[in-house]
Coordinates of C-alpha atoms in Angstrom, one line a residue:
Chain M
X113 CA 105.4 134.9 18.5
X114 CA 102.2 134.2 19.7
X115 CA 100.2 136.5 22.4
X116 CA 97.9 135.3 24.5
X117 CA 96.2 135.9 28.2
X118 CA 96.6 134.1 31.2
X119 CA 93.5 133.8 33.4
X120 CA 93.6 132.2 37.0
X121 CA 91.2 132.2 40.0
X122 CA 91.6 130.3 43.1
X123 CA 87.7 129.6 43.7
X124 CA 85.4 130.9 40.6
X125 CA 85.5 128.4 37.7
X126 CA 87.2 130.2 34.7
X127 CA 84.4 128.8 32.3
X128 CA 82.3 132.1 32.6
X129 CA 85.3 134.7 32.3
X130 CA 86.8 132.6 29.6
X131 CA 83.3 132.7 27.7
X132 CA 82.7 136.3 28.7
X133 CA 86.2 137.1 26.6
X134 CA 85.7 135.2 24.0
X135 CA 82.1 136.3 23.4
X136 CA 83.4 140.1 23.5
X137 CA 86.8 139.7 21.9
X138 CA 87.1 135.9 20.0
X139 CA 90.8 137.2 18.5
X140 CA 92.0 136.9 22.4
X141 CA 93.2 133.5 23.1
X142 CA 93.0 133.3 26.9
X143 CA 94.6 130.1 28.6
X144 CA 94.8 129.1 31.9
X145 CA 97.6 127.3 34.3
X146 CA 96.6 124.0 32.9
X147 CA 97.1 125.2 29.3
X148 CA 99.7 127.4 29.7
X149 CA 102.2 126.6 26.8
X150 CA 105.0 128.9 26.7
X151 CA 104.6 131.1 29.6
X152 CA 106.7 134.1 27.4
X153 CA 103.7 134.0 25.1
X154 CA 101.9 135.6 28.1
X155 CA 101.4 139.5 28.0
X156 CA 98.5 140.0 29.9
X157 CA 97.5 138.0 33.1
X158 CA 94.3 138.5 35.1
X159 CA 93.8 137.2 38.5
X160 CA 93.2 138.0 42.0
X161 CA 96.5 136.6 42.9
X162 CA 99.1 134.0 41.0
X163 CA 100.6 130.9 43.0
X164 CA 104.2 131.1 44.3
X165 CA 106.9 131.0 41.4
X166 CA 104.2 131.9 38.4
X167 CA 105.5 135.1 38.1
X168 CA 109.0 134.7 37.2
X169 CA 107.9 132.3 34.0
X170 CA 106.0 135.1 32.6
X171 CA 108.6 137.1 31.1
X172 CA 106.8 138.9 28.4
X173 CA 104.2 140.1 31.0
X174 CA 103.3 143.9 30.0
X175 CA 100.2 144.1 32.7
X176 CA 98.9 142.6 35.6
X177 CA 95.0 142.9 35.8
X178 CA 93.5 142.5 38.8
X179 CA 90.3 140.6 38.8
X180 CA 88.7 142.2 42.0
X181 CA 88.6 146.1 43.6
X182 CA 91.3 145.5 45.8
X183 CA 94.8 145.1 45.1
X184 CA 96.7 144.6 48.1
X185 CA 96.9 140.9 48.3
X186 CA 99.0 141.2 44.9
X187 CA 101.1 144.5 46.4
X188 CA 101.9 142.3 49.2
X189 CA 103.2 139.1 46.8
X190 CA 107.2 140.2 47.2
X191 CA 107.2 138.2 43.2
X192 CA 105.0 140.9 41.7
X193 CA 107.7 142.5 39.3
X194 CA 108.3 145.8 40.7
X195 CA 107.8 147.8 37.4
X196 CA 105.1 145.5 36.3
X197 CA 101.7 147.7 35.5
X198 CA 99.3 146.8 37.6
X199 CA 95.6 147.6 36.9
X200 CA 92.2 147.2 39.3
X201 CA 88.7 146.6 38.4
X202 CA 86.5 149.5 38.7
X203 CA 83.3 147.6 37.5
X204 CA 80.1 149.5 37.7
X205 CA 78.2 146.3 38.2
X206 CA 80.2 145.2 40.9
X207 CA 80.3 148.4 42.6
X208 CA 76.5 148.2 42.7
X209 CA 76.7 144.5 44.1
X210 CA 78.9 146.1 46.8
X211 CA 76.4 148.9 47.9
X212 CA 73.4 146.9 47.6
X213 CA 75.4 144.1 50.1
X214 CA 76.4 147.3 52.3
X215 CA 72.8 148.7 52.5
X216 CA 71.7 145.3 53.7
X217 CA 74.5 145.2 56.3
X218 CA 73.4 148.7 57.4
X219 CA 69.7 147.6 57.7
X220 CA 70.9 144.7 59.5
X221 CA 72.6 146.7 62.4
X222 CA 70.0 149.5 62.1
X223 CA 67.0 147.1 62.7
X224 CA 69.2 144.8 65.0
X225 CA 68.2 141.9 63.0
X226 CA 70.3 139.2 64.3
X227 CA 68.3 139.6 67.7
X228 CA 65.1 139.0 66.0
X229 CA 66.8 136.3 64.1
X230 CA 67.8 134.6 67.5
X231 CA 64.6 134.9 69.0
X232 CA 62.5 133.6 65.8
X233 CA 65.0 129.9 66.5
X234 CA 63.3 129.9 70.0
X235 CA 60.2 130.4 68.9
X236 CA 59.8 133.7 70.2
X237 CA 58.0 136.5 68.8
X238 CA 60.0 139.4 69.6
X239 CA 58.9 143.1 70.1
X240 CA 61.7 145.6 70.5
X241 CA 62.0 149.4 70.7
X242 CA 63.5 151.0 67.6
X243 CA 65.7 154.1 66.7
X244 CA 64.3 155.8 63.5
X245 CA 66.6 156.5 60.5
X246 CA 66.3 160.1 61.2
X247 CA 68.3 159.7 64.1
X248 CA 70.7 156.8 63.3
X249 CA 74.0 158.1 62.1
X250 CA 75.8 156.2 59.6
X251 CA 79.5 156.9 58.8
X252 CA 81.2 155.6 55.7
X253 CA 85.1 155.3 55.6
X254 CA 86.3 155.6 52.1
X255 CA 84.3 157.6 49.3
X256 CA 85.8 155.8 46.1
X257 CA 83.4 154.3 43.6
X258 CA 82.0 151.7 46.2
X259 CA 81.7 153.9 49.4
X260 CA 80.8 156.9 47.9
X261 CA 78.0 155.4 46.2
X262 CA 76.8 153.7 49.3
X263 CA 77.1 157.2 51.2
X264 CA 75.0 159.0 48.5
X265 CA 72.7 156.3 48.7
X266 CA 72.0 156.0 52.3
X267 CA 71.6 159.6 52.2
X268 CA 68.9 159.3 49.8
X269 CA 67.2 156.7 51.7
X270 CA 66.8 158.9 54.7
X271 CA 69.8 157.9 56.8
X272 CA 71.8 161.0 58.5
X273 CA 75.1 159.7 56.7
X274 CA 78.4 161.0 57.1
X275 CA 81.7 159.9 55.2
X276 CA 85.5 160.4 55.5
X277 CA 88.3 160.0 52.8
X278 CA 92.1 160.8 52.7
X279 CA 91.1 164.0 50.4
X280 CA 88.1 166.3 50.6
X281 CA 85.0 165.6 48.0
X282 CA 81.8 166.7 48.1
X283 CA 78.5 164.2 47.8
X284 CA 75.2 165.6 48.2
X285 CA 73.4 164.8 51.1
X286 CA 76.5 163.5 52.9
X287 CA 78.8 165.5 55.5
X288 CA 81.8 164.6 54.3
X289 CA 84.9 164.7 56.7
X290 CA 89.0 164.2 55.7
X291 CA 92.2 163.9 56.6
X292 CA 92.9 162.8 60.7
X293 CA 91.1 165.6 62.2
X294 CA 88.6 164.5 60.0
X295 CA 88.4 161.0 61.0
X296 CA 87.9 162.0 64.9
X297 CA 84.5 164.0 63.9
X298 CA 83.4 161.6 61.9
X299 CA 84.1 158.5 64.5
X300 CA 82.7 160.5 66.9
X301 CA 79.2 160.9 65.4
X302 CA 78.6 157.4 63.8
X303 CA 76.3 154.9 65.3
X304 CA 76.9 152.8 62.7
X305 CA 80.3 153.0 61.1
X306 CA 81.0 151.0 57.3
X307 CA 84.7 150.5 56.4
X308 CA 84.8 150.6 52.7
X309 CA 88.9 151.7 52.6
X310 CA 91.3 150.0 50.3
X311 CA 93.9 148.1 52.5
X312 CA 97.2 150.1 52.7
X313 CA 100.0 150.9 55.1
X314 CA 98.0 153.6 56.8
X315 CA 94.7 151.7 57.0
X316 CA 96.1 148.4 58.2
X317 CA 94.7 147.7 61.9
X318 CA 92.7 150.9 61.8
X319 CA 89.5 149.2 63.3
X320 CA 91.1 149.2 66.4
X321 CA 90.2 149.4 70.3
X322 CA 91.4 153.1 70.3
X323 CA 89.0 154.1 67.4
X324 CA 85.8 152.0 68.4
X325 CA 86.5 154.0 72.1
X326 CA 86.1 157.0 69.8
X327 CA 82.5 155.9 68.5
X328 CA 79.4 156.6 70.5
X329 CA 78.6 153.9 73.0
X330 CA 76.3 151.3 71.5
X331 CA 77.7 151.6 67.9
X332 CA 77.9 149.0 65.2
X333 CA 81.0 148.5 63.0
X334 CA 80.6 146.6 59.5
X335 CA 83.5 145.9 57.9
X336 CA 83.6 145.2 54.1
X337 CA 86.7 146.2 53.1
X338 CA 89.6 143.5 53.9
X339 CA 90.2 141.2 57.1
X340 CA 93.6 143.2 58.1
X341 CA 91.5 146.7 58.5
X342 CA 90.3 145.2 62.0
X343 CA 92.5 143.9 64.8
X344 CA 90.0 141.2 65.5
X345 CA 91.0 140.9 69.3
X346 CA 89.8 144.3 69.8
X347 CA 86.8 143.8 68.8
X348 CA 86.2 141.1 71.1
X349 CA 87.3 143.5 73.6
X350 CA 85.0 146.3 72.9
X351 CA 81.9 143.9 72.3
X352 CA 82.8 142.7 75.5
X353 CA 83.1 145.9 77.8
X354 CA 79.7 147.0 76.2
X355 CA 81.1 149.8 74.2
X356 CA 80.1 148.5 70.9
X357 CA 76.8 146.7 70.4
X358 CA 77.5 144.7 67.4
X359 CA 79.3 144.0 64.4
X360 CA 78.6 142.7 60.9
X361 CA 82.1 140.9 58.9
X362 CA 82.0 139.8 55.5
X363 CA 86.6 139.9 55.5
X364 CA 88.7 138.1 57.7
X365 CA 92.5 137.9 58.6
X366 CA 92.8 134.5 58.0
X367 CA 90.3 133.0 55.2
X368 CA 88.1 130.9 55.1
X369 CA 87.8 131.5 58.9
X370 CA 89.8 128.9 60.7
X371 CA 87.7 126.3 62.6
X372 CA 86.8 127.5 66.3
X373 CA 87.3 131.2 65.3
X374 CA 85.6 133.2 67.8
X375 CA 83.4 135.1 64.8
X376 CA 81.6 131.8 63.8
X377 CA 79.2 131.7 66.7
X378 CA 79.6 135.2 68.7
X379 CA 76.0 136.4 69.1
X380 CA 76.9 140.0 68.7
X381 CA 79.1 139.1 65.6
X382 CA 76.9 138.7 61.8
X383 CA 79.5 137.1 59.7
X384 CA 79.0 136.6 56.0
X385 CA 81.9 134.3 54.0
X386 CA 83.8 137.4 51.9
X387 CA 80.6 137.6 49.5
X388 CA 80.2 141.1 49.2
X389 CA 81.5 142.4 46.4
X390 CA 79.8 140.1 43.7
X391 CA 82.2 140.6 40.3
X392 CA 80.3 138.7 37.1
X393 CA 82.2 138.1 34.4
X394 CA 79.9 139.7 31.8
X395 CA 80.3 143.1 33.0
X396 CA 83.9 142.7 34.1
X397 CA 85.2 141.1 30.7
X398 CA 84.2 144.5 29.0
X399 CA 87.2 146.3 31.1
X400 CA 89.8 143.8 31.2
X401 CA 89.5 143.3 27.0
X402 CA 89.4 146.8 27.0
X403 CA 93.2 146.9 29.1
X404 CA 94.3 144.1 26.7
X405 CA 93.6 145.6 23.6
X406 CA 95.3 149.2 25.2
X407 CA 98.4 147.2 26.4
X408 CA 98.7 145.7 22.9
X409 CA 98.0 148.9 21.0
X410 CA 101.1 150.4 23.2
X411 CA 98.8 152.5 25.2
X412 CA 98.6 152.9 28.8
X413 CA 95.9 150.8 30.3
X414 CA 92.9 152.0 32.5
X415 CA 92.8 152.1 36.5
X416 CA 96.2 151.7 36.9
X417 CA 97.3 151.3 40.7
X418 CA 99.5 153.8 42.4
X419 CA 102.2 151.4 44.3
X420 CA 102.8 154.6 46.6
X421 CA 99.7 155.1 47.8
X422 CA 98.3 151.3 47.6
X423 CA 95.6 151.8 45.4
Chain X
X208 CA 32.0 170.4 77.2
X209 CA 35.8 169.3 77.2
X210 CA 37.1 167.7 74.4
X211 CA 39.7 165.3 74.7
X212 CA 42.0 162.7 72.3
X213 CA 41.8 158.9 73.0
X214 CA 45.3 157.3 72.5
X215 CA 45.3 153.6 72.3
X216 CA 48.0 151.2 71.3
X217 CA 48.3 147.6 71.8
X218 CA 52.0 146.7 72.1
X219 CA 53.5 150.1 72.0
X220 CA 53.7 151.8 75.4
X221 CA 51.6 155.1 75.2
X222 CA 54.6 157.5 76.4
X223 CA 56.3 158.4 73.1
X224 CA 53.0 159.0 71.3
X225 CA 51.6 161.4 74.3
X226 CA 54.9 163.0 74.6
X227 CA 55.5 163.7 70.7
X228 CA 51.5 165.4 70.8
X229 CA 52.2 167.3 73.9
X230 CA 55.4 168.7 72.5
X231 CA 53.8 169.7 69.0
X232 CA 50.3 171.0 70.4
X233 CA 50.2 171.2 74.2
X234 CA 46.5 172.5 74.2
X235 CA 45.3 169.1 72.9
X236 CA 44.4 166.4 76.0
X237 CA 45.2 163.1 75.2
X238 CA 44.1 160.4 77.1
X239 CA 44.2 156.6 77.5
X240 CA 41.6 153.5 78.1
X241 CA 43.0 154.1 81.7
X242 CA 42.1 157.7 81.9
X243 CA 39.1 158.2 79.5
X244 CA 36.7 160.0 82.0
X245 CA 33.7 161.1 80.1
X246 CA 34.0 158.9 76.4
X247 CA 31.6 161.2 75.4
X248 CA 34.4 164.2 75.0
X249 CA 36.3 162.3 72.8
X250 CA 36.2 163.5 69.3
X251 CA 39.5 161.8 67.8
X252 CA 40.4 158.0 68.4
X253 CA 44.2 157.2 67.3
X254 CA 44.5 153.5 67.1
X255 CA 45.6 150.7 65.2
X256 CA 42.5 148.9 66.6
X257 CA 40.4 149.4 69.7
X258 CA 39.3 146.8 71.9
X259 CA 35.9 145.1 71.4
X260 CA 33.0 147.5 73.1
X261 CA 35.1 150.6 72.9
X262 CA 33.0 152.4 69.8
X263 CA 29.9 152.3 71.1
X264 CA 31.0 154.7 74.1
X265 CA 32.7 157.5 71.9
X266 CA 29.7 158.8 71.0
X267 CA 31.1 162.1 70.1
X268 CA 33.7 160.7 67.6
X269 CA 34.4 162.8 64.7
X270 CA 37.4 160.8 63.4
X271 CA 39.0 157.6 63.9
X272 CA 42.6 158.4 62.8
X273 CA 44.9 154.8 62.0
X274 CA 48.3 155.0 63.9
X275 CA 49.2 152.9 60.9
X276 CA 49.6 152.4 57.2
X277 CA 46.9 149.7 56.4
X278 CA 43.6 150.3 57.9
X279 CA 42.1 146.6 56.6
X280 CA 42.0 145.7 60.6
X281 CA 39.5 148.5 61.6
X282 CA 37.4 148.3 58.2
X283 CA 37.3 144.4 59.5
X284 CA 36.0 145.5 63.0
X285 CA 32.1 145.2 62.8
X286 CA 31.9 147.9 65.5
X287 CA 33.5 150.8 63.7
X288 CA 30.7 153.0 62.8
X289 CA 29.6 152.8 59.1
X290 CA 29.9 157.0 58.3
X291 CA 32.5 158.0 60.9
X292 CA 35.4 159.0 58.7
X293 CA 38.9 157.1 58.8
X294 CA 42.2 158.5 58.0
X295 CA 45.5 156.6 57.7
X296 CA 48.7 157.2 58.3
X297 CA 50.9 158.6 55.3
X298 CA 54.3 159.3 57.1
X299 CA 57.4 159.8 55.2
X300 CA 59.6 158.3 57.8
X301 CA 57.5 155.1 58.0
X302 CA 57.4 154.9 54.4
X303 CA 61.3 155.3 54.1
X304 CA 61.6 152.7 56.9
X305 CA 59.5 150.5 55.0
X306 CA 61.5 151.1 52.0
X307 CA 64.9 150.0 53.7
X308 CA 63.5 147.0 55.3
X309 CA 62.0 146.3 51.9
X310 CA 65.8 146.7 50.5
X311 CA 67.1 144.6 52.8
X312 CA 64.5 141.6 52.2
X313 CA 65.1 142.1 48.6
X314 CA 68.9 141.6 49.1
X315 CA 68.6 138.7 51.6
X316 CA 66.9 136.8 48.6
X317 CA 68.9 138.0 45.8
X318 CA 72.3 136.8 47.9
X319 CA 70.3 133.9 49.3
X320 CA 71.6 135.2 52.4
X321 CA 70.0 132.9 54.5
X322 CA 71.4 129.7 53.0
X323 CA 75.0 131.5 54.2
X324 CA 74.1 131.7 57.6
X325 CA 72.9 128.1 58.1
X326 CA 76.2 127.3 56.1
X327 CA 78.0 129.8 59.1
X328 CA 76.0 127.5 61.9
X329 CA 77.9 124.9 60.7
X330 CA 81.0 126.5 60.4
X331 CA 80.9 126.0 56.8
X332 CA 82.7 128.7 54.7
X333 CA 80.1 128.4 51.8
X334 CA 80.7 129.5 48.2
X335 CA 77.8 129.3 46.0
X336 CA 77.8 130.9 42.3
X337 CA 75.8 134.6 42.5
X338 CA 73.5 135.8 39.9
X339 CA 73.5 139.3 39.2
X340 CA 71.5 141.9 40.2
X341 CA 71.3 143.1 36.5
X342 CA 69.8 139.8 35.1
X343 CA 67.6 139.7 38.5
X344 CA 64.0 140.6 37.8
X345 CA 62.2 142.5 40.9
X346 CA 58.2 142.4 40.6
X347 CA 56.7 145.4 43.3
X348 CA 53.2 144.6 43.7
X349 CA 51.6 147.9 45.0
X350 CA 52.9 151.2 44.0
X351 CA 51.3 153.7 46.6
X352 CA 53.8 155.9 48.9
X353 CA 55.9 152.6 49.5
X354 CA 55.8 150.3 46.8
X355 CA 56.4 153.7 44.3
X356 CA 59.3 154.8 46.6
X357 CA 60.7 150.9 46.6
X358 CA 60.6 150.3 42.9
X359 CA 62.5 153.4 42.1
X360 CA 64.9 152.9 44.3
X361 CA 65.6 149.1 43.5
X362 CA 65.8 150.7 40.4
X363 CA 68.3 153.3 41.0
X364 CA 70.5 150.4 42.9
X365 CA 70.4 148.5 39.7
X366 CA 68.2 146.2 40.2
X367 CA 65.7 144.9 37.2
X368 CA 62.7 146.4 38.4
X369 CA 59.1 146.5 37.2
X370 CA 55.9 147.2 39.4
X371 CA 52.0 146.7 39.2
X372 CA 49.6 149.0 40.6
X373 CA 45.6 148.9 40.1
X374 CA 45.5 152.0 38.1
X375 CA 48.4 153.0 35.4
X376 CA 51.1 155.0 36.9
X377 CA 54.8 156.4 35.8
X378 CA 58.3 155.4 37.6
X379 CA 61.1 156.4 35.8
X380 CA 63.4 153.5 35.3
X381 CA 61.0 151.1 36.4
X382 CA 58.6 148.9 33.9
X383 CA 55.1 149.6 35.3
X384 CA 52.3 147.2 34.9
X385 CA 48.3 147.8 35.6
X386 CA 45.4 145.8 35.7
X387 CA 44.3 142.3 35.4
X388 CA 46.4 141.5 32.5
X389 CA 49.3 143.5 33.9
X390 CA 49.4 141.5 36.7
X391 CA 49.9 138.5 34.2
X392 CA 52.9 140.4 32.6
X393 CA 54.6 141.4 35.7
X394 CA 54.7 137.7 36.9
X395 CA 56.3 136.0 34.1
X396 CA 59.1 137.9 34.8
X397 CA 59.7 138.8 38.4
X398 CA 62.4 136.4 39.8
X399 CA 61.8 138.2 43.1
X400 CA 58.1 139.3 43.9
X401 CA 57.8 141.8 46.6
X402 CA 54.1 142.5 48.3
X403 CA 53.1 145.8 49.4
X404 CA 49.9 145.9 48.5
X405 CA 47.3 147.1 50.8
X406 CA 44.8 144.5 52.1
X407 CA 41.1 144.5 50.3
X408 CA 38.6 142.5 49.3
X409 CA 40.7 142.3 45.5
X410 CA 44.1 141.7 47.1
X411 CA 43.1 139.1 50.5
X412 CA 44.2 135.4 49.0
X413 CA 46.4 137.2 46.0
X414 CA 49.3 135.0 46.9
X415 CA 48.3 131.5 46.1
X416 CA 49.4 128.9 44.4
X417 CA 47.9 129.7 41.1
X418 CA 49.9 133.3 41.4
X419 CA 53.2 131.2 42.4
X420 CA 53.0 129.4 39.3
X421 CA 52.7 132.1 37.2
X422 CA 56.3 133.0 38.6
X423 CA 59.5 132.0 36.7
X424 CA 60.8 128.8 38.2
X425 CA 63.0 128.7 41.4
X426 CA 61.1 132.6 42.2
X427 CA 61.2 134.1 45.6
X428 CA 58.3 135.8 47.5
X429 CA 58.5 138.8 49.9
X430 CA 55.3 139.9 51.9
X431 CA 55.0 143.0 53.5
X432 CA 51.9 143.7 53.2
X433 CA 49.2 142.3 55.3
X434 CA 49.2 138.3 56.5
X435 CA 45.6 137.3 54.5
X436 CA 47.7 138.4 51.4
X437 CA 49.0 135.2 51.7
X438 CA 47.4 131.5 51.8
X439 CA 49.9 130.0 53.7
X440 CA 49.4 126.4 52.9
X441 CA 49.9 127.6 49.7
X442 CA 53.8 128.8 50.1
X443 CA 54.0 125.3 52.0
X444 CA 53.1 123.8 48.5
X445 CA 55.0 125.7 45.8
X446 CA 57.9 125.3 48.1
X447 CA 57.5 121.7 48.6
X448 CA 57.2 120.8 44.6
X449 CA 59.8 123.2 44.3
X450 CA 58.3 126.1 42.2
X451 CA 59.6 128.5 44.5
X452 CA 62.8 128.6 46.0
X453 CA 62.4 130.9 49.2
X454 CA 60.3 133.3 50.9
X455 CA 60.6 136.2 53.1
X456 CA 57.4 137.2 55.5
X457 CA 57.1 140.2 57.8
X458 CA 53.1 139.4 58.1
X459 CA 51.1 136.2 59.1
X460 CA 47.3 135.5 59.2
X461 CA 47.6 135.0 62.9
X462 CA 49.9 137.0 64.9
X463 CA 51.9 136.4 66.6
X464 CA 52.8 133.5 65.2
X465 CA 51.4 130.4 66.9
X466 CA 53.7 127.8 68.7
X467 CA 54.5 124.9 66.6
X468 CA 53.3 126.4 62.8
X469 CA 55.7 125.6 60.2
X470 CA 57.2 129.1 59.2
X471 CA 59.0 129.5 62.4
X472 CA 61.3 126.7 61.6
X473 CA 61.3 126.1 57.7
X474 CA 64.8 126.2 56.0
X475 CA 63.5 128.3 52.9
X476 CA 61.4 130.5 55.1
X477 CA 62.7 133.6 56.7
X478 CA 60.5 135.4 59.2
X479 CA 60.4 138.5 60.9
X480 CA 57.8 139.6 63.7
X481 CA 55.9 142.2 61.7
X482 CA 58.8 144.8 62.3
X483 CA 59.3 146.0 58.5
X484 CA 57.1 149.2 59.1
X485 CA 58.3 151.5 61.9
X486 CA 56.4 154.4 63.0
X487 CA 57.8 156.9 65.0
X488 CA 55.6 158.9 67.5
X489 CA 57.9 162.1 66.8
X490 CA 57.1 161.9 63.1
X491 CA 53.6 160.5 62.8
X492 CA 52.0 163.3 65.4
X493 CA 52.7 166.0 63.1
X494 CA 50.2 164.2 60.7
X495 CA 48.1 163.4 63.8
X496 CA 47.8 166.9 65.4
X497 CA 47.3 168.1 62.0
X498 CA 44.3 166.2 61.7
X499 CA 43.0 166.8 65.1
X500 CA 43.1 170.7 64.3
X501 CA 41.5 170.2 61.0
X502 CA 38.6 168.0 62.5
X503 CA 38.0 170.9 65.0
X504 CA 38.1 173.6 62.6
X505 CA 35.5 171.6 60.8
X506 CA 37.9 171.0 57.8
X507 CA 37.9 167.0 56.1
X508 CA 41.0 165.3 57.9
X509 CA 43.7 164.4 55.4
X510 CA 44.6 161.2 54.2
X511 CA 40.7 159.8 54.4
X512 CA 40.1 156.1 53.3
X513 CA 37.7 155.3 50.5
X514 CA 36.1 152.3 52.4
X515 CA 34.9 151.0 49.0
X516 CA 38.4 150.7 47.8
X517 CA 39.3 149.2 51.6
X518 CA 42.5 152.2 51.7

């Protein structure tokens, strides 16, 4: 029986991925849902999320390869076969793009650039006092491939940097906290809080009013993880009561952000349309091809997800 | 005769500087123009620029200490005594703040964030294809305390980075060009060009139409140096003819930017009101105090400007 790979993406045109895989591994046949043929021939599916009703036809599936770093949307899919190996993308380029975007977001908040932009729109040359980066404490939630690198870069740039992870680790120049007490210590000392945690049972809704109130008054929050990390109404409350000064969000509970949602035009909230992490097929395809070859050689795939941990 | 230091700043309130110097060196008396007393008693003046008519009264002046990194505005002052030693600020914190701001500016241009913001204002969830940082070549003009550090950081983040300086030097991970032919080589290969040169006879008007046309089509230009580096009409022409895609400017020929100036609302130009470099008196004062003590001990000041070179 022929063997083939299924590639599916909701918003990214498939041409880039198909070309990148063809260039690296011409022997691998890649199909899309439009060119699926016999679904039993698909041994590896590459997608961020498959349309409802797809999994049950893929009776020969040996690996679900997520095309992104986060797999919460796949784990939440009741149709995902319970014993199917699931791999996530751990792409150095994607991590680098995320780190660069996160640095952008931290400087946005550090320098209060949204206020300058609002003044510029009024043709006003605004002067406002600035806080130096040496006294601006940045806290990073999640110290994996992305968060760990971000914390190290922030410290190297000159920000007073701390981080928090589930388990203990060491990053040069960064104060690392872990566990429940560690979280409280991080929050008490973070003027700018950046979330890069995976979305799991433990982290869903973590960015809530109780957490915001543990931050210093005037703190700023950046969410680059997943929409459901944040309790959106709680952010509005914390801004309205003056405890938080501003927020920058790239991810939302509902995406695209619904029409009329208060985040579209809130003066203290800067939003971007889920663009922080950028996957380049030319780099990501290397990892995918490696995993396809491993599965076909009877080897375990790389970067397999622990479904209990959720990442 | 009493000895005293004059501090003068146009827009920054003097209290922070006075407190920082008093904390480090209580023996140094600091006056402002309001509390000048006998002008002949002033041996060191700390300022970005002194009001017209001031220098001629400062008959005992031994050092002009610029409160910023760039001294072009002082060198352009016909009242600056020709043999007066002139020192510039080389403050590591100020350089770090500039580097962080420049990284922000590069990511702004790399990710085309102004276009996302314009879409967000229309409540539009924009998807646009992205260029990976590995194939985005960033060129840095000027590799001094700020530009050199920026180029190194950009390369460490994952951008394809090159730089240009008057004289040859080595920066790990960065392709360094120098001299006239070197400039042409840098321009031909820079998708994002960042100017951090000092303003001198040689660099005034460097960012002109002829230079823009040496950049690849669709290039983006960031000016964090001085306003007169840029021929403002030429930028408008290069954008209008479609050769440049966008620009980000922090400095302008006339500051504040005049009412009705086309840069205020140009869709392809992002502006900030001369805020890229942030001087924190608590750090900068250390260097100033050191120079005051050196001058009073008969030693040459640190970071003296070569008036021929202009920096």
